[in-house]
mmCIF file with all atom_site columns, C-alpha atoms in Angstrom:
data_model
loop_
_atom_site.group_PDB
_atom_site.id
_atom_site.type_symbol
_atom_site.label_atom_id
_atom_site.label_alt_id
_atom_site.label_comp_id
_atom_site.label_asym_id
_atom_site.label_entity_id
_atom_site.label_seq_id
_atom_site.pdbx_PDB_ins_code
_atom_site.Cartn_x
_atom_site.Cartn_y
_atom_site.Cartn_z
_atom_site.occupancy
_atom_site.B_iso_or_equiv
_atom_site.pdbx_formal_charge
_atom_site.auth_seq_id
_atom_site.auth_comp_id
_atom_site.auth_asym_id
_atom_site.auth_atom_id
_atom_site.pdbx_PDB_model_num
ATOM 1   C CA . UNK A 1 1   ? 246.450 6.909  50.579 1.00 0.00 ? 586 UNK A CA 1
ATOM 2   C CA . UNK A 1 2   ? 245.044 9.842  52.590 1.00 0.00 ? 587 UNK A CA 1
ATOM 3   C CA . UNK A 1 3   ? 244.653 10.166 56.345 1.00 0.00 ? 588 UNK A CA 1
ATOM 4   C CA . UNK A 1 4   ? 241.957 12.381 57.852 1.00 0.00 ? 589 UNK A CA 1
ATOM 5   C CA . UNK A 1 5   ? 239.803 12.439 60.999 1.00 0.00 ? 590 UNK A CA 1
ATOM 6   C CA . UNK A 1 6   ? 238.129 9.200  59.922 1.00 0.00 ? 591 UNK A CA 1
ATOM 7   C CA . UNK A 1 7   ? 241.455 7.397  59.422 1.00 0.00 ? 592 UNK A CA 1
ATOM 8   C CA . UNK A 1 8   ? 243.244 6.133  56.310 1.00 0.00 ? 593 UNK A CA 1
ATOM 9   C CA . UNK A 1 9   ? 241.646 5.787  52.903 1.00 0.00 ? 594 UNK A CA 1
ATOM 10  C CA . UNK A 1 10  ? 243.355 4.159  49.932 1.00 0.00 ? 595 UNK A CA 1
ATOM 11  C CA . UNK A 1 11  ? 242.523 5.335  46.403 1.00 0.00 ? 596 UNK A CA 1
ATOM 12  C CA . UNK A 1 12  ? 242.683 2.993  43.423 1.00 0.00 ? 597 UNK A CA 1
ATOM 13  C CA . UNK A 1 13  ? 241.987 3.061  39.684 1.00 0.00 ? 598 UNK A CA 1
ATOM 14  C CA . UNK A 1 14  ? 238.292 2.658  40.411 1.00 0.00 ? 599 UNK A CA 1
ATOM 15  C CA . UNK A 1 15  ? 238.439 6.014  42.213 1.00 0.00 ? 600 UNK A CA 1
ATOM 16  C CA . UNK A 1 16  ? 239.740 7.756  39.084 1.00 0.00 ? 601 UNK A CA 1
ATOM 17  C CA . UNK A 1 17  ? 243.516 7.267  39.284 1.00 0.00 ? 602 UNK A CA 1
ATOM 18  C CA . UNK A 1 18  ? 245.307 6.691  35.990 1.00 0.00 ? 603 UNK A CA 1
ATOM 19  C CA . UNK A 1 19  ? 247.374 3.964  37.686 1.00 0.00 ? 604 UNK A CA 1
ATOM 20  C CA . UNK A 1 20  ? 247.885 2.515  41.146 1.00 0.00 ? 605 UNK A CA 1
ATOM 21  C CA . UNK A 1 21  ? 251.664 2.948  40.826 1.00 0.00 ? 606 UNK A CA 1
ATOM 22  C CA . UNK A 1 22  ? 252.387 6.491  42.047 1.00 0.00 ? 607 UNK A CA 1
ATOM 23  C CA . UNK A 1 23  ? 255.885 7.972  41.647 1.00 0.00 ? 608 UNK A CA 1
ATOM 24  C CA . UNK A 1 24  ? 255.357 11.533 42.932 1.00 0.00 ? 609 UNK A CA 1
ATOM 25  C CA . UNK A 1 25  ? 252.810 13.955 44.422 1.00 0.00 ? 610 UNK A CA 1
ATOM 26  C CA . UNK A 1 26  ? 252.528 17.755 44.220 1.00 0.00 ? 611 UNK A CA 1
ATOM 27  C CA . UNK A 1 27  ? 250.207 20.264 45.912 1.00 0.00 ? 612 UNK A CA 1
ATOM 28  C CA . UNK A 1 28  ? 249.133 23.159 43.656 1.00 0.00 ? 613 UNK A CA 1
ATOM 29  C CA . UNK A 1 29  ? 247.052 26.106 44.883 1.00 0.00 ? 614 UNK A CA 1
ATOM 30  C CA . UNK A 1 30  ? 245.348 26.819 48.184 1.00 0.00 ? 615 UNK A CA 1
ATOM 31  C CA . UNK A 1 31  ? 241.814 26.864 49.542 1.00 0.00 ? 616 UNK A CA 1
ATOM 32  C CA . UNK A 1 32  ? 238.978 25.822 47.220 1.00 0.00 ? 617 UNK A CA 1
ATOM 33  C CA . UNK A 1 33  ? 241.362 25.833 44.222 1.00 0.00 ? 618 UNK A CA 1
ATOM 34  C CA . UNK A 1 34  ? 243.764 23.374 45.879 1.00 0.00 ? 619 UNK A CA 1
ATOM 35  C CA . UNK A 1 35  ? 244.759 20.367 43.771 1.00 0.00 ? 620 UNK A CA 1
ATOM 36  C CA . UNK A 1 36  ? 246.904 17.311 44.384 1.00 0.00 ? 621 UNK A CA 1
ATOM 37  C CA . UNK A 1 37  ? 248.786 16.161 41.287 1.00 0.00 ? 622 UNK A CA 1
ATOM 38  C CA . UNK A 1 38  ? 249.817 12.504 41.136 1.00 0.00 ? 623 UNK A CA 1
ATOM 39  C CA . UNK A 1 39  ? 252.497 11.328 38.734 1.00 0.00 ? 624 UNK A CA 1
ATOM 40  C CA . UNK A 1 40  ? 251.842 7.713  37.785 1.00 0.00 ? 625 UNK A CA 1
ATOM 41  C CA . UNK A 1 41  ? 253.170 5.095  35.408 1.00 0.00 ? 626 UNK A CA 1
ATOM 42  C CA . UNK A 1 42  ? 250.362 6.139  33.031 1.00 0.00 ? 627 UNK A CA 1
ATOM 43  C CA . UNK A 1 43  ? 250.415 9.939  33.112 1.00 0.00 ? 628 UNK A CA 1
ATOM 44  C CA . UNK A 1 44  ? 248.831 12.459 35.493 1.00 0.00 ? 629 UNK A CA 1
ATOM 45  C CA . UNK A 1 45  ? 245.803 12.356 37.789 1.00 0.00 ? 630 UNK A CA 1
ATOM 46  C CA . UNK A 1 46  ? 244.368 15.350 39.710 1.00 0.00 ? 631 UNK A CA 1
ATOM 47  C CA . UNK A 1 47  ? 242.602 15.296 43.082 1.00 0.00 ? 632 UNK A CA 1
ATOM 48  C CA . UNK A 1 48  ? 240.282 18.227 43.762 1.00 0.00 ? 633 UNK A CA 1
ATOM 49  C CA . UNK A 1 49  ? 237.075 18.638 45.760 1.00 0.00 ? 634 UNK A CA 1
ATOM 50  C CA . UNK A 1 50  ? 237.395 15.053 46.969 1.00 0.00 ? 635 UNK A CA 1
ATOM 51  C CA . UNK A 1 51  ? 237.514 13.437 43.513 1.00 0.00 ? 636 UNK A CA 1
ATOM 52  C CA . UNK A 1 52  ? 240.295 12.060 41.303 1.00 0.00 ? 637 UNK A CA 1
ATOM 53  C CA . UNK A 1 53  ? 240.141 12.909 37.612 1.00 0.00 ? 638 UNK A CA 1
ATOM 54  C CA . UNK A 1 54  ? 242.512 12.814 34.619 1.00 0.00 ? 639 UNK A CA 1
ATOM 55  C CA . UNK A 1 55  ? 244.390 15.915 33.516 1.00 0.00 ? 640 UNK A CA 1
ATOM 56  C CA . UNK A 1 56  ? 242.884 17.591 30.460 1.00 0.00 ? 641 UNK A CA 1
ATOM 57  C CA . UNK A 1 57  ? 244.575 16.363 27.260 1.00 0.00 ? 642 UNK A CA 1
ATOM 58  C CA . UNK A 1 58  ? 245.814 13.412 29.308 1.00 0.00 ? 643 UNK A CA 1
ATOM 59  C CA . UNK A 1 59  ? 246.122 11.322 26.151 1.00 0.00 ? 644 UNK A CA 1
ATOM 60  C CA . UNK A 1 60  ? 249.336 13.222 25.357 1.00 0.00 ? 645 UNK A CA 1
ATOM 61  C CA . UNK A 1 61  ? 250.963 11.552 28.371 1.00 0.00 ? 646 UNK A CA 1
ATOM 62  C CA . UNK A 1 62  ? 249.272 8.166  28.080 1.00 0.00 ? 647 UNK A CA 1
ATOM 63  C CA . UNK A 1 63  ? 251.841 5.524  28.974 1.00 0.00 ? 648 UNK A CA 1
ATOM 64  C CA . UNK A 1 64  ? 254.299 8.131  30.291 1.00 0.00 ? 649 UNK A CA 1
ATOM 65  C CA . UNK A 1 65  ? 256.082 7.283  33.548 1.00 0.00 ? 650 UNK A CA 1
ATOM 66  C CA . UNK A 1 66  ? 255.802 10.579 35.428 1.00 0.00 ? 651 UNK A CA 1
ATOM 67  C CA . UNK A 1 67  ? 258.533 10.469 38.068 1.00 0.00 ? 652 UNK A CA 1
ATOM 68  C CA . UNK A 1 68  ? 258.855 14.110 39.160 1.00 0.00 ? 653 UNK A CA 1
ATOM 69  C CA . UNK A 1 69  ? 256.667 17.244 39.425 1.00 0.00 ? 654 UNK A CA 1
ATOM 70  C CA . UNK A 1 70  ? 257.334 20.901 40.270 1.00 0.00 ? 655 UNK A CA 1
ATOM 71  C CA . UNK A 1 71  ? 255.451 24.213 40.193 1.00 0.00 ? 656 UNK A CA 1
ATOM 72  C CA . UNK A 1 72  ? 256.622 27.746 39.411 1.00 0.00 ? 657 UNK A CA 1
ATOM 73  C CA . UNK A 1 73  ? 254.602 30.921 39.919 1.00 0.00 ? 658 UNK A CA 1
ATOM 74  C CA . UNK A 1 74  ? 254.107 34.107 37.902 1.00 0.00 ? 659 UNK A CA 1
ATOM 75  C CA . UNK A 1 75  ? 252.106 32.754 36.094 1.00 0.00 ? 660 UNK A CA 1
ATOM 76  C CA . UNK A 1 76  ? 251.524 29.308 37.570 1.00 0.00 ? 661 UNK A CA 1
ATOM 77  C CA . UNK A 1 77  ? 253.119 26.502 35.574 1.00 0.00 ? 662 UNK A CA 1
ATOM 78  C CA . UNK A 1 78  ? 253.261 22.851 36.563 1.00 0.00 ? 663 UNK A CA 1
ATOM 79  C CA . UNK A 1 79  ? 256.318 21.027 35.230 1.00 0.00 ? 664 UNK A CA 1
ATOM 80  C CA . UNK A 1 80  ? 256.157 17.307 34.513 1.00 0.00 ? 665 UNK A CA 1
ATOM 81  C CA . UNK A 1 81  ? 259.289 15.169 34.248 1.00 0.00 ? 666 UNK A CA 1
ATOM 82  C CA . UNK A 1 82  ? 258.880 11.731 32.715 1.00 0.00 ? 667 UNK A CA 1
ATOM 83  C CA . UNK A 1 83  ? 261.077 8.686  32.467 1.00 0.00 ? 668 UNK A CA 1
ATOM 84  C CA . UNK A 1 84  ? 260.362 8.072  28.815 1.00 0.00 ? 669 UNK A CA 1
ATOM 85  C CA . UNK A 1 85  ? 258.791 11.216 27.301 1.00 0.00 ? 670 UNK A CA 1
ATOM 86  C CA . UNK A 1 86  ? 261.000 14.114 28.440 1.00 0.00 ? 671 UNK A CA 1
ATOM 87  C CA . UNK A 1 87  ? 259.843 17.378 30.051 1.00 0.00 ? 672 UNK A CA 1
ATOM 88  C CA . UNK A 1 88  ? 256.298 18.776 29.787 1.00 0.00 ? 673 UNK A CA 1
ATOM 89  C CA . UNK A 1 89  ? 254.579 21.938 31.016 1.00 0.00 ? 674 UNK A CA 1
ATOM 90  C CA . UNK A 1 90  ? 250.981 22.653 32.075 1.00 0.00 ? 675 UNK A CA 1
ATOM 91  C CA . UNK A 1 91  ? 249.920 26.318 31.941 1.00 0.00 ? 676 UNK A CA 1
ATOM 92  C CA . UNK A 1 92  ? 246.298 25.755 31.008 1.00 0.00 ? 677 UNK A CA 1
ATOM 93  C CA . UNK A 1 93  ? 247.346 23.533 28.129 1.00 0.00 ? 678 UNK A CA 1
ATOM 94  C CA . UNK A 1 94  ? 249.702 20.575 28.114 1.00 0.00 ? 679 UNK A CA 1
ATOM 95  C CA . UNK A 1 95  ? 252.806 20.880 25.922 1.00 0.00 ? 680 UNK A CA 1
ATOM 96  C CA . UNK A 1 96  ? 256.571 20.391 25.878 1.00 0.00 ? 681 UNK A CA 1
ATOM 97  C CA . UNK A 1 97  ? 258.355 23.648 26.835 1.00 0.00 ? 682 UNK A CA 1
ATOM 98  C CA . UNK A 1 98  ? 259.747 25.683 23.965 1.00 0.00 ? 683 UNK A CA 1
ATOM 99  C CA . UNK A 1 99  ? 263.484 25.821 23.255 1.00 0.00 ? 684 UNK A CA 1
ATOM 100 C CA . UNK A 1 100 ? 264.486 23.748 26.269 1.00 0.00 ? 685 UNK A CA 1
ATOM 101 C CA . UNK A 1 101 ? 267.140 21.816 24.334 1.00 0.00 ? 686 UNK A CA 1
ATOM 102 C CA . UNK A 1 102 ? 267.385 19.103 26.971 1.00 0.00 ? 687 UNK A CA 1
ATOM 103 C CA . UNK A 1 103 ? 267.970 16.265 24.480 1.00 0.00 ? 688 UNK A CA 1
ATOM 104 C CA . UNK A 1 104 ? 267.044 13.855 27.255 1.00 0.00 ? 689 UNK A CA 1
ATOM 105 C CA . UNK A 1 105 ? 263.871 11.783 27.613 1.00 0.00 ? 690 UNK A CA 1
ATOM 106 C CA . UNK A 1 106 ? 264.566 10.665 31.194 1.00 0.00 ? 691 UNK A CA 1
ATOM 107 C CA . UNK A 1 107 ? 263.974 13.595 33.561 1.00 0.00 ? 692 UNK A CA 1
ATOM 108 C CA . UNK A 1 108 ? 265.134 12.475 37.012 1.00 0.00 ? 693 UNK A CA 1
ATOM 109 C CA . UNK A 1 109 ? 264.159 15.392 39.256 1.00 0.00 ? 694 UNK A CA 1
ATOM 110 C CA . UNK A 1 110 ? 262.643 18.911 39.174 1.00 0.00 ? 695 UNK A CA 1
ATOM 111 C CA . UNK A 1 111 ? 262.839 21.834 41.587 1.00 0.00 ? 696 UNK A CA 1
ATOM 112 C CA . UNK A 1 112 ? 260.624 24.912 41.177 1.00 0.00 ? 697 UNK A CA 1
ATOM 113 C CA . UNK A 1 113 ? 260.926 28.248 42.976 1.00 0.00 ? 698 UNK A CA 1
ATOM 114 C CA . UNK A 1 114 ? 262.053 31.852 42.496 1.00 0.00 ? 699 UNK A CA 1
ATOM 115 C CA . UNK A 1 115 ? 265.117 33.386 40.893 1.00 0.00 ? 700 UNK A CA 1
ATOM 116 C CA . UNK A 1 116 ? 267.110 36.352 42.204 1.00 0.00 ? 701 UNK A CA 1
ATOM 117 C CA . UNK A 1 117 ? 264.540 38.865 40.965 1.00 0.00 ? 702 UNK A CA 1
ATOM 118 C CA . UNK A 1 118 ? 261.575 36.940 42.318 1.00 0.00 ? 703 UNK A CA 1
ATOM 119 C CA . UNK A 1 119 ? 260.712 35.431 38.937 1.00 0.00 ? 704 UNK A CA 1
ATOM 120 C CA . UNK A 1 120 ? 260.168 31.735 38.213 1.00 0.00 ? 705 UNK A CA 1
ATOM 121 C CA . UNK A 1 121 ? 263.138 29.379 38.446 1.00 0.00 ? 706 UNK A CA 1
ATOM 122 C CA . UNK A 1 122 ? 263.171 25.720 37.428 1.00 0.00 ? 707 UNK A CA 1
ATOM 123 C CA . UNK A 1 123 ? 266.035 23.259 37.901 1.00 0.00 ? 708 UNK A CA 1
ATOM 124 C CA . UNK A 1 124 ? 265.999 20.032 35.877 1.00 0.00 ? 709 UNK A CA 1
ATOM 125 C CA . UNK A 1 125 ? 268.210 17.047 36.738 1.00 0.00 ? 710 UNK A CA 1
ATOM 126 C CA . UNK A 1 126 ? 268.848 14.426 34.074 1.00 0.00 ? 711 UNK A CA 1
ATOM 127 C CA . UNK A 1 127 ? 271.472 11.919 33.002 1.00 0.00 ? 712 UNK A CA 1
ATOM 128 C CA . UNK A 1 128 ? 273.191 14.722 31.063 1.00 0.00 ? 713 UNK A CA 1
ATOM 129 C CA . UNK A 1 129 ? 273.483 17.099 34.017 1.00 0.00 ? 714 UNK A CA 1
ATOM 130 C CA . UNK A 1 130 ? 271.633 20.154 35.304 1.00 0.00 ? 715 UNK A CA 1
ATOM 131 C CA . UNK A 1 131 ? 269.472 22.552 33.267 1.00 0.00 ? 716 UNK A CA 1
ATOM 132 C CA . UNK A 1 132 ? 268.139 25.833 34.701 1.00 0.00 ? 717 UNK A CA 1
ATOM 133 C CA . UNK A 1 133 ? 265.218 27.908 33.427 1.00 0.00 ? 718 UNK A CA 1
ATOM 134 C CA . UNK A 1 134 ? 265.032 31.530 34.589 1.00 0.00 ? 719 UNK A CA 1
ATOM 135 C CA . UNK A 1 135 ? 264.273 34.847 32.995 1.00 0.00 ? 720 UNK A CA 1
ATOM 136 C CA . UNK A 1 136 ? 262.462 32.988 30.234 1.00 0.00 ? 721 UNK A CA 1
ATOM 137 C CA . UNK A 1 137 ? 265.689 31.311 29.094 1.00 0.00 ? 722 UNK A CA 1
ATOM 138 C CA . UNK A 1 138 ? 267.369 27.947 29.517 1.00 0.00 ? 723 UNK A CA 1
ATOM 139 C CA . UNK A 1 139 ? 270.937 27.474 30.731 1.00 0.00 ? 724 UNK A CA 1
ATOM 140 C CA . UNK A 1 140 ? 272.567 24.052 30.580 1.00 0.00 ? 725 UNK A CA 1
ATOM 141 C CA . UNK A 1 141 ? 275.267 22.838 32.928 1.00 0.00 ? 726 UNK A CA 1
ATOM 142 C CA . UNK A 1 142 ? 276.246 19.553 31.308 1.00 0.00 ? 727 UNK A CA 1
ATOM 143 C CA . UNK A 1 143 ? 279.503 17.686 31.085 1.00 0.00 ? 728 UNK A CA 1
ATOM 144 C CA . UNK A 1 144 ? 280.770 20.092 28.440 1.00 0.00 ? 729 UNK A CA 1
ATOM 145 C CA . UNK A 1 145 ? 280.213 22.895 30.964 1.00 0.00 ? 730 UNK A CA 1
ATOM 146 C CA . UNK A 1 146 ? 281.943 21.065 33.810 1.00 0.00 ? 731 UNK A CA 1
ATOM 147 C CA . UNK A 1 147 ? 279.226 18.795 35.216 1.00 0.00 ? 732 UNK A CA 1
ATOM 148 C CA . UNK A 1 148 ? 280.921 15.727 36.786 1.00 0.00 ? 733 UNK A CA 1
ATOM 149 C CA . UNK A 1 149 ? 280.479 12.473 34.878 1.00 0.00 ? 734 UNK A CA 1
ATOM 150 C CA . UNK A 1 150 ? 277.632 10.884 36.843 1.00 0.00 ? 735 UNK A CA 1
ATOM 151 C CA . UNK A 1 151 ? 273.885 11.021 36.099 1.00 0.00 ? 736 UNK A CA 1
ATOM 152 C CA . UNK A 1 152 ? 271.951 13.443 38.298 1.00 0.00 ? 737 UNK A CA 1
ATOM 153 C CA . UNK A 1 153 ? 269.145 11.853 40.313 1.00 0.00 ? 738 UNK A CA 1
ATOM 154 C CA . UNK A 1 154 ? 267.814 14.654 42.542 1.00 0.00 ? 739 UNK A CA 1
ATOM 155 C CA . UNK A 1 155 ? 268.194 18.419 42.825 1.00 0.00 ? 740 UNK A CA 1
ATOM 156 C CA . UNK A 1 156 ? 267.615 21.043 45.515 1.00 0.00 ? 741 UNK A CA 1
ATOM 157 C CA . UNK A 1 157 ? 268.096 24.817 45.175 1.00 0.00 ? 742 UNK A CA 1
ATOM 158 C CA . UNK A 1 158 ? 269.027 27.060 48.097 1.00 0.00 ? 743 UNK A CA 1
ATOM 159 C CA . UNK A 1 159 ? 269.345 30.844 47.869 1.00 0.00 ? 744 UNK A CA 1
ATOM 160 C CA . UNK A 1 160 ? 272.422 32.437 49.414 1.00 0.00 ? 745 UNK A CA 1
ATOM 161 C CA . UNK A 1 161 ? 272.819 36.136 50.247 1.00 0.00 ? 746 UNK A CA 1
ATOM 162 C CA . UNK A 1 162 ? 273.697 38.363 48.575 1.00 0.00 ? 747 UNK A CA 1
ATOM 163 C CA . UNK A 1 163 ? 272.229 37.276 45.210 1.00 0.00 ? 748 UNK A CA 1
ATOM 164 C CA . UNK A 1 164 ? 274.064 33.953 45.156 1.00 0.00 ? 749 UNK A CA 1
ATOM 165 C CA . UNK A 1 165 ? 272.655 30.515 44.488 1.00 0.00 ? 750 UNK A CA 1
ATOM 166 C CA . UNK A 1 166 ? 273.510 26.999 45.514 1.00 0.00 ? 751 UNK A CA 1
ATOM 167 C CA . UNK A 1 167 ? 272.329 23.690 44.095 1.00 0.00 ? 752 UNK A CA 1
ATOM 168 C CA . UNK A 1 168 ? 272.705 20.314 45.781 1.00 0.00 ? 753 UNK A CA 1
ATOM 169 C CA . UNK A 1 169 ? 272.596 17.424 43.297 1.00 0.00 ? 754 UNK A CA 1
ATOM 170 C CA . UNK A 1 170 ? 272.264 13.768 44.237 1.00 0.00 ? 755 UNK A CA 1
ATOM 171 C CA . UNK A 1 171 ? 273.899 11.444 41.719 1.00 0.00 ? 756 UNK A CA 1
ATOM 172 C CA . UNK A 1 172 ? 273.687 7.820  40.640 1.00 0.00 ? 757 UNK A CA 1
ATOM 173 C CA . UNK A 1 173 ? 277.187 6.920  41.754 1.00 0.00 ? 758 UNK A CA 1
ATOM 174 C CA . UNK A 1 174 ? 279.236 9.895  43.009 1.00 0.00 ? 759 UNK A CA 1
ATOM 175 C CA . UNK A 1 175 ? 277.428 10.934 46.159 1.00 0.00 ? 760 UNK A CA 1
ATOM 176 C CA . UNK A 1 176 ? 276.422 14.571 46.567 1.00 0.00 ? 761 UNK A CA 1
ATOM 177 C CA . UNK A 1 177 ? 277.514 17.423 44.327 1.00 0.00 ? 762 UNK A CA 1
ATOM 178 C CA . UNK A 1 178 ? 277.310 21.113 45.227 1.00 0.00 ? 763 UNK A CA 1
ATOM 179 C CA . UNK A 1 179 ? 277.177 23.825 42.599 1.00 0.00 ? 764 UNK A CA 1
ATOM 180 C CA . UNK A 1 180 ? 277.743 27.419 43.727 1.00 0.00 ? 765 UNK A CA 1
ATOM 181 C CA . UNK A 1 181 ? 278.074 30.175 41.118 1.00 0.00 ? 766 UNK A CA 1
ATOM 182 C CA . UNK A 1 182 ? 279.877 28.036 38.475 1.00 0.00 ? 767 UNK A CA 1
ATOM 183 C CA . UNK A 1 183 ? 281.999 26.095 41.014 1.00 0.00 ? 768 UNK A CA 1
ATOM 184 C CA . UNK A 1 184 ? 281.549 22.348 41.687 1.00 0.00 ? 769 UNK A CA 1
ATOM 185 C CA . UNK A 1 185 ? 282.413 20.357 44.812 1.00 0.00 ? 770 UNK A CA 1
ATOM 186 C CA . UNK A 1 186 ? 281.844 16.668 45.436 1.00 0.00 ? 771 UNK A CA 1
ATOM 187 C CA . UNK A 1 187 ? 280.866 15.210 48.819 1.00 0.00 ? 772 UNK A CA 1
ATOM 188 C CA . UNK A 1 188 ? 281.387 11.407 48.973 1.00 0.00 ? 773 UNK A CA 1
ATOM 189 C CA . UNK A 1 189 ? 279.073 9.532  51.305 1.00 0.00 ? 774 UNK A CA 1
ATOM 190 C CA . UNK A 1 190 ? 280.454 8.068  54.563 1.00 0.00 ? 775 UNK A CA 1
ATOM 191 C CA . UNK A 1 191 ? 281.989 4.559  54.384 1.00 0.00 ? 776 UNK A CA 1
ATOM 192 C CA . UNK A 1 192 ? 278.959 3.115  56.209 1.00 0.00 ? 777 UNK A CA 1
ATOM 193 C CA . UNK A 1 193 ? 276.917 3.601  53.016 1.00 0.00 ? 778 UNK A CA 1
ATOM 194 C CA . UNK A 1 194 ? 277.114 0.649  50.629 1.00 0.00 ? 779 UNK A CA 1
ATOM 195 C CA . UNK A 1 195 ? 277.201 2.830  47.507 1.00 0.00 ? 780 UNK A CA 1
ATOM 196 C CA . UNK A 1 196 ? 277.192 6.471  46.437 1.00 0.00 ? 781 UNK A CA 1
ATOM 197 C CA . UNK A 1 197 ? 273.704 6.716  44.932 1.00 0.00 ? 782 UNK A CA 1
ATOM 198 C CA . UNK A 1 198 ? 271.642 9.625  46.313 1.00 0.00 ? 783 UNK A CA 1
ATOM 199 C CA . UNK A 1 199 ? 267.945 9.320  45.482 1.00 0.00 ? 784 UNK A CA 1
ATOM 200 C CA . UNK A 1 200 ? 266.654 12.468 47.242 1.00 0.00 ? 785 UNK A CA 1
ATOM 201 C CA . UNK A 1 201 ? 267.901 15.684 48.872 1.00 0.00 ? 786 UNK A CA 1
ATOM 202 C CA . UNK A 1 202 ? 265.962 17.500 51.615 1.00 0.00 ? 787 UNK A CA 1
ATOM 203 C CA . UNK A 1 203 ? 266.761 20.830 53.322 1.00 0.00 ? 788 UNK A CA 1
ATOM 204 C CA . UNK A 1 204 ? 267.189 20.834 57.079 1.00 0.00 ? 789 UNK A CA 1
ATOM 205 C CA . UNK A 1 205 ? 264.426 22.670 58.927 1.00 0.00 ? 790 UNK A CA 1
ATOM 206 C CA . UNK A 1 206 ? 265.555 25.850 60.668 1.00 0.00 ? 791 UNK A CA 1
ATOM 207 C CA . UNK A 1 207 ? 265.334 25.695 64.500 1.00 0.00 ? 792 UNK A CA 1
#
C-alpha cells in the first residue's frame, strides 16, 4: 500500500504486481529515475512513474520467493536474495553473480553499502553464515571460519574508525552476534523474550 495526499491506496495483481504477497521493498535511484522494487513470492515487480511492471527477464525468477533486496553503487547493482533460488544480481541484465560460492539456496538477508575505499560492499546472511563481497571478490565467514552454529537471519554493517568494520547478525536461535575484524561475540536476548530468534536489526538514529 502507498499513502499520499489523497490517502492510502492498495496495489494488487491487477495493478501489475507479480503477487500480492510482498516480502521486501527497496528504493533505487532518485528523481525521475526512482524505482521501488518489490520482492514477492513470484519474483520481482518494479514501480516507476506510477505504474507497476515486471522486471525484464522476469521469467528467470518465476516462482522464486524473493525475501531480501539490497543495492550497491559504482556501478549500480541490485542484489536479490531468494528463499529457493539463491542469490541473483541485476546490473542491466538478470543473472546469478559469478564465483560467489555460496552453496546456499536460501538467502536470509542482504546489506549493501560501501567498503573502506568507498567501493561497493555486500553482506549476505544465510544458513551457512556470512559472506562478504568487496573489491570484486567474495570472502566467506562460515562455520569453518568460526561462525557460530546458528543460521543467520538478518545482517547490518556499521563502519568503525579508523578503517574498521562491524557486522551485527541476527540468528535463528542464538540472539545477536557481533563480528568485528575477525572476532565474534554473542549477545543473548533478555529473559523477557520467549526465544532467541532475531528477525531484523536496525541502527539507532543519531541524536
